[in-house]
Short mmCIF file of C-alpha atoms and ligand atoms in Angstrom, two decimals:
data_model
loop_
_atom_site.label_atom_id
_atom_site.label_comp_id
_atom_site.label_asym_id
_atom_site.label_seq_id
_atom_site.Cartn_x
_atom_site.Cartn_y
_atom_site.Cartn_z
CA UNK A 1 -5.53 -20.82 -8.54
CA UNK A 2 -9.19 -19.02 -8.53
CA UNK A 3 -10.27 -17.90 -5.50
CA UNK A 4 -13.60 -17.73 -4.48
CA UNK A 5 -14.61 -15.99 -1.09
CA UNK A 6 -18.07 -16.64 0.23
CA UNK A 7 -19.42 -13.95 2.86
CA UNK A 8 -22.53 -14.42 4.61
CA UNK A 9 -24.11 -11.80 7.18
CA UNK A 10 -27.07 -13.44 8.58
CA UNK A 11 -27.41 -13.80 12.42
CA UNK A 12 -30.28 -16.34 11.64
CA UNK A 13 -27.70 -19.45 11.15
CA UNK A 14 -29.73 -22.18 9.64
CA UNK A 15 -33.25 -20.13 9.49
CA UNK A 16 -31.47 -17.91 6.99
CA UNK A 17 -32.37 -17.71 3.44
CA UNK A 18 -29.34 -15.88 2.34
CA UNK A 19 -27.27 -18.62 4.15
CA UNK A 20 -29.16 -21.32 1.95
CA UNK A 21 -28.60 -19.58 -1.05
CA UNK A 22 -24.98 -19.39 -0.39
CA UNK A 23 -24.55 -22.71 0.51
CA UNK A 24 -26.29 -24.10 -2.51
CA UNK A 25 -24.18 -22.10 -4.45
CA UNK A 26 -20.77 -23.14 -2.68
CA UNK A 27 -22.01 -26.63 -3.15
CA UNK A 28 -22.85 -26.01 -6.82
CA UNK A 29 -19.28 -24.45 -7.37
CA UNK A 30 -16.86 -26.58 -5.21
CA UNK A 31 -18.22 -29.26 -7.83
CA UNK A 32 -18.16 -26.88 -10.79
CA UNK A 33 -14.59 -25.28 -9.94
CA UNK A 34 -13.23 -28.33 -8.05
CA UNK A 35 -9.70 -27.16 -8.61
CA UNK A 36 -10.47 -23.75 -7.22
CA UNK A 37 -9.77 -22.41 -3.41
CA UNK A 38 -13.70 -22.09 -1.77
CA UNK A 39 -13.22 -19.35 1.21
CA UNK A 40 -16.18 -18.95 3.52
CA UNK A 41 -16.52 -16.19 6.28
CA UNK A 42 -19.46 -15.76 8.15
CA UNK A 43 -20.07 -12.49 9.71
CA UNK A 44 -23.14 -14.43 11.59
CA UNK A 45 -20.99 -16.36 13.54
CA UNK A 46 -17.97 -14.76 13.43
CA UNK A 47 -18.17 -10.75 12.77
CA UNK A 48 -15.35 -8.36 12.86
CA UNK A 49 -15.56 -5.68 15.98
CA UNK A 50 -16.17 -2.00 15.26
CA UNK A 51 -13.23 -0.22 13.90
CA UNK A 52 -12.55 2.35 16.22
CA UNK A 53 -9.51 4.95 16.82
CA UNK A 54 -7.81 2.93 18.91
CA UNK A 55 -7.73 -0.20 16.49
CA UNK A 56 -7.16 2.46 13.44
CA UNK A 57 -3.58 3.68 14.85
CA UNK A 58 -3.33 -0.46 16.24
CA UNK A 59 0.16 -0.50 14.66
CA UNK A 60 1.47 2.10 17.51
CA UNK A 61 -1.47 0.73 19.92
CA UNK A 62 0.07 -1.34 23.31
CA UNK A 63 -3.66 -2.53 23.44
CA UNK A 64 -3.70 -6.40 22.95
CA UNK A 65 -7.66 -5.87 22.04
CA UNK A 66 -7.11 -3.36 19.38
CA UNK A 67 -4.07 -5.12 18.17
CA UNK A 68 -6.18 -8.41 17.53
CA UNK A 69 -9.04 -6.32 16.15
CA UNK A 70 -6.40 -5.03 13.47
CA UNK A 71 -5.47 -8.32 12.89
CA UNK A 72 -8.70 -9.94 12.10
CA UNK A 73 -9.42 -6.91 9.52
CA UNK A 74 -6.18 -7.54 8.15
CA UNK A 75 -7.03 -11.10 7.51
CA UNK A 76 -10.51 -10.09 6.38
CA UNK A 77 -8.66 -7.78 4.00
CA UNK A 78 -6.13 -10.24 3.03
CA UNK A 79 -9.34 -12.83 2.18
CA UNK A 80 -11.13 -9.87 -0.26
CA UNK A 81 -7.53 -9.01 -2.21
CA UNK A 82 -7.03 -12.61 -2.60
CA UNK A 83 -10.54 -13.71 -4.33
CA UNK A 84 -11.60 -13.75 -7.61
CA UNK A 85 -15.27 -13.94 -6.98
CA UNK A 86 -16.96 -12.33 -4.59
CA UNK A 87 -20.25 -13.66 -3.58
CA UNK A 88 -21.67 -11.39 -0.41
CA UNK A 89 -25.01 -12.09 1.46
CA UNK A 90 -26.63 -9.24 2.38
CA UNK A 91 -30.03 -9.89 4.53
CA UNK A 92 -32.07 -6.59 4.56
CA UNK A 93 -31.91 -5.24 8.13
CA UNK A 94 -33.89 -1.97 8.88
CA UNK A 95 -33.88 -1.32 5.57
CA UNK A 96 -30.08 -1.02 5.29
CA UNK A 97 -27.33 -3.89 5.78
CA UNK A 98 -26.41 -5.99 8.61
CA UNK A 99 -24.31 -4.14 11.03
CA UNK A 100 -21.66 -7.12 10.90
CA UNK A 101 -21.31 -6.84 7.50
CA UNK A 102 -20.75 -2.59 7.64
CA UNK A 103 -18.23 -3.53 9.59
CA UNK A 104 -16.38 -5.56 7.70
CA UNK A 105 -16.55 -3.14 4.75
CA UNK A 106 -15.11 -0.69 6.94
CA UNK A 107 -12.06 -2.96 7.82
CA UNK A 108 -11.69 -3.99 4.11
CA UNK A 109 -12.35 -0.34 2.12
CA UNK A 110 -8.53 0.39 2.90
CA UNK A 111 -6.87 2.94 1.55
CA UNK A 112 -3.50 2.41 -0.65
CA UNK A 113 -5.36 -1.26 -0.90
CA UNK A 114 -8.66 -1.33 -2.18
CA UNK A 115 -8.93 2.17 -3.35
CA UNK A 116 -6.80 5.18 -3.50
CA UNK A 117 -6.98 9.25 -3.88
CA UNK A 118 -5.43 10.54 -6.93
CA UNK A 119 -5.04 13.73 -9.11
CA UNK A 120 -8.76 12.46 -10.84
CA UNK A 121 -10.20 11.55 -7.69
CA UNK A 122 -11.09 8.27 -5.75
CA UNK A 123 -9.82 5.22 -7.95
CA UNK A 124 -11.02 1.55 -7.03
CA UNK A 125 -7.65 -0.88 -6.66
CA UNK A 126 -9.71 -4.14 -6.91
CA UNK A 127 -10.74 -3.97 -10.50
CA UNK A 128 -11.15 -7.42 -12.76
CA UNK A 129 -12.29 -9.01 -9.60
CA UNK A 130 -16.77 -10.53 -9.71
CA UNK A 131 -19.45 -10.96 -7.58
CA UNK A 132 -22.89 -11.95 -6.78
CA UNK A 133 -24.66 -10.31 -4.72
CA UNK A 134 -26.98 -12.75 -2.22
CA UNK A 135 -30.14 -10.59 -1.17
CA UNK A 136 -32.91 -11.47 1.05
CA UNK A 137 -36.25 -9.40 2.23
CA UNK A 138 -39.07 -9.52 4.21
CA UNK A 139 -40.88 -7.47 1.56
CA UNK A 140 -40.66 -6.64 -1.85
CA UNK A 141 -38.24 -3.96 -3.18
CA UNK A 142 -37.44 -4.99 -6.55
CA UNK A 143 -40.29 -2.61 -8.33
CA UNK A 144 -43.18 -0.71 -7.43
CA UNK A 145 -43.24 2.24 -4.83
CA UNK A 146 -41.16 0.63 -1.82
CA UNK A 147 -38.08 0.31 -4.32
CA UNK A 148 -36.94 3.54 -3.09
CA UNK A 149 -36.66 1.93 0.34
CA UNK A 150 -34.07 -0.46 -0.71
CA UNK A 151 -30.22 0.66 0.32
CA UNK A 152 -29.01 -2.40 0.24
CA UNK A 153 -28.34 -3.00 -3.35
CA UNK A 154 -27.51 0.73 -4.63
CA UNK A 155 -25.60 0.72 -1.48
CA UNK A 156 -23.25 -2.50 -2.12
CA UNK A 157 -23.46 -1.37 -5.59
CA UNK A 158 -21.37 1.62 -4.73
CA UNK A 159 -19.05 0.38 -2.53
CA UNK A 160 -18.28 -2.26 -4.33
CA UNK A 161 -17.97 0.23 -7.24
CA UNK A 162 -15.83 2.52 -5.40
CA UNK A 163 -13.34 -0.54 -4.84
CA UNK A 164 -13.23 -1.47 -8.12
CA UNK A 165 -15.65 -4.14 -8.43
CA UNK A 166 -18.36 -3.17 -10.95
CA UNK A 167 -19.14 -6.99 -12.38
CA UNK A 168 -22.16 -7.55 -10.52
CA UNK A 169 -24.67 -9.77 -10.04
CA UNK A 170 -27.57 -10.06 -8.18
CA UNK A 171 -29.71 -12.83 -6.68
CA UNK A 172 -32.56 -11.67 -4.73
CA UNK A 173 -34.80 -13.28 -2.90
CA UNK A 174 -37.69 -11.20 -1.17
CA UNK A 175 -41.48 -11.35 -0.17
CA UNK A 176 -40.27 -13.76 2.33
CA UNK A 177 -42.52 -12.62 5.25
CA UNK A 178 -45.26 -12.70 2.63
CA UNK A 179 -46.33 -16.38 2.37
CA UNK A 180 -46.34 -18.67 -0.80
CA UNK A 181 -45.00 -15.14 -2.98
CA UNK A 182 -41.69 -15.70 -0.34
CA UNK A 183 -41.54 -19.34 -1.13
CA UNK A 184 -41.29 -18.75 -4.68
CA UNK A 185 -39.17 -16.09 -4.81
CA UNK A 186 -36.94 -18.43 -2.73
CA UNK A 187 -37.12 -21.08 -5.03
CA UNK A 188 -36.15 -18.64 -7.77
CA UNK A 189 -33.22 -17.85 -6.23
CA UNK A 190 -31.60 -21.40 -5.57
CA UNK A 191 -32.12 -22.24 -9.08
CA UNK A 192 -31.24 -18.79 -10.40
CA UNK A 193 -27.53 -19.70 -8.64
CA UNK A 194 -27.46 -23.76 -9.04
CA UNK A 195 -27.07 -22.15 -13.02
CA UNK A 196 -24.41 -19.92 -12.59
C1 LIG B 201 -33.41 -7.11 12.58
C2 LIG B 201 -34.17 -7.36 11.32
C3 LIG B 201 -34.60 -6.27 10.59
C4 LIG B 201 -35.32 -6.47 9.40
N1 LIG B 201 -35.67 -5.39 8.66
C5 LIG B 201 -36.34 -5.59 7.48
C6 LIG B 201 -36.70 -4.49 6.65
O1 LIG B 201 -36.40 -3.34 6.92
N2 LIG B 201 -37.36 -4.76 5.50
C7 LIG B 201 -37.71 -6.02 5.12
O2 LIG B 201 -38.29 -6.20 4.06
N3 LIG B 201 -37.36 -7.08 5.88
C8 LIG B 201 -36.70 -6.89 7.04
N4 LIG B 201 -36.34 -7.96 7.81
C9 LIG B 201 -36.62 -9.30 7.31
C10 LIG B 201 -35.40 -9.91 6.64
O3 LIG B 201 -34.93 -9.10 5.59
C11 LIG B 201 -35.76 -11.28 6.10
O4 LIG B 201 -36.09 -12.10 7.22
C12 LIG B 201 -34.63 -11.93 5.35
O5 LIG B 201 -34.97 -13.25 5.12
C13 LIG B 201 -33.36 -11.90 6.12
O6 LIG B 201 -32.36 -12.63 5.44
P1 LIG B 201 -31.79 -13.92 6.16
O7 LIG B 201 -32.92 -14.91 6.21
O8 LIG B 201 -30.67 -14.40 5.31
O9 LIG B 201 -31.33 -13.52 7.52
C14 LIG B 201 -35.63 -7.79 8.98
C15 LIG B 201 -35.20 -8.87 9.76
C16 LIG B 201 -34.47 -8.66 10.90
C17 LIG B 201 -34.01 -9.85 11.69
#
C-alpha cells in the first residue's frame, strides 16, 4: 500500500499557513489516493526532544527518559522508511528551519538506515522515495537580493539529497507579513497543491 507521511513544523497550530497548505493537500489526497495509508506528524504539537549522548548510546542507557526519547525517534524513523511521499512543512524561522523539525532530522538521518559511508563516500539509503516541500515566509526569498538569505530550501534540499530523496517539489508560499502580495502568494499555494 502507498504511504504517504505528512510532517508539519509550525508552532502556530491553526494561524499557520504551512499547516493549511498541508491540510488542503491531505484532504485533496485522502480523496485522490483513497486506498493509500495518510500518516500525519506534527512537530507543532508533538516534537521529538533533542538528541543528546545520553539518548544516542539509549540502547545501553538505564535512563527511562533517554530510553523513551530513542523510542519516539525510532518511531519517527520507522514513519520516514515506511512512506512513499514525503510532504514536509517547513515555516521559515530566523532564517533557517524550525528547531522541532532539526530535530527530527537528526533522529531520522540514521546511519546504516537512511544513509551510509562507503568506499565512494556518503550514499543516501532512501532513494525512489518523493516529496513536496511546504514553505512559508514572512518575506520574499524566491528571487531578487534576499534569496541568498533563504536556508531553508537549499538546506532541505541537501538533506533530503544526502538521504536519498532528490524528487522534489516545492510549494512556497511567502510575502506573508507583506499584505495583499502574502494573500496571494497564499492562494497560489493551495491551488498549486489541490492540483497535484
Ligand atoms: C520565530 C519566528 C521567526 C521568523 N523568522 C522569519 C525570518 O527569518 N524570515 C521571514 O521571512 N519570516 C520569518 N518569520 C515569519 C514566518 O516565516 C511566517 O510567519 C510563516 O508564515 C511561518 O509559517 P507558518 O505560518 O506555517 O508558521 C518568523 C516567524 C517566527 C514565528
Amino acid at each position: 500500500m502507498t504511504t504517504i507521511l505528512y510532517v508539519k513544523s509550525s508552532i502556530l497550530g491553526e494561524h499557520s499557513a504551512t499547516n493549511a497548505i498541508v491540510d488542503a493537500l491531505h484532504a485533496h489526497w485522502a480523496q485522490k489516493h483513497a486506498g493509500a495509508s495518510h500518516v500525519v506528524r506534527n512537530l507543532g504539537t508533538e516534537g521529538l526532544p533533542h538528541l543528546d549522548m545520553g539518548t544516542l548510546g539509549a540502547m545501553r542507557s538505564e535512563s527511562a527518559e533517554q530510553q523513551a526519547t530513542a523510542a519516539a525517534g525510532q518511531k519517527a524513523l520507522q514513519e520516514l522508511l515506511s512512506a512513499d511521499t514525503l510532504v514536509l512543512a517547513a515555516p521559515m524561522y530566523n532564517f533557517g528551519i524550525p528547531s522541532g523539525l532539526k530535530a527530527w532530522l537528526d533522529h531520522v538521518i540514521h546511519p546504516g538506515k537512511t544513509f551510509q559511508y562507503g568506499a565512494n563516500g556518503p550514499e543516501g539509503l532512501l532513494k525512489g522515495k518523493k516529496a513536496i516541500l511546504v514553505l512559508a515566509t514572512g518575506g520574499a526569498y524566491s528571487e531578487g537580493p534576499a534569496k541568498a538569505m533563504d536556508f531553508v530550501e537549499p538546506y532541505l534540499r541537501t538533506v533530503l539529497g544526502f538521504i536519498g530523496i532528490t524528487d522534489i517539489t516545492v510549494v512556497r508560499a511567502e510575502a506573508l507579513a507583506m499584505g495583499d502580495a502574502g494573500a496571494a502568494s497564499k492562494a497560489k499555494a493551495l491551488e498549486t497543491v489541490r492540483a497535484l
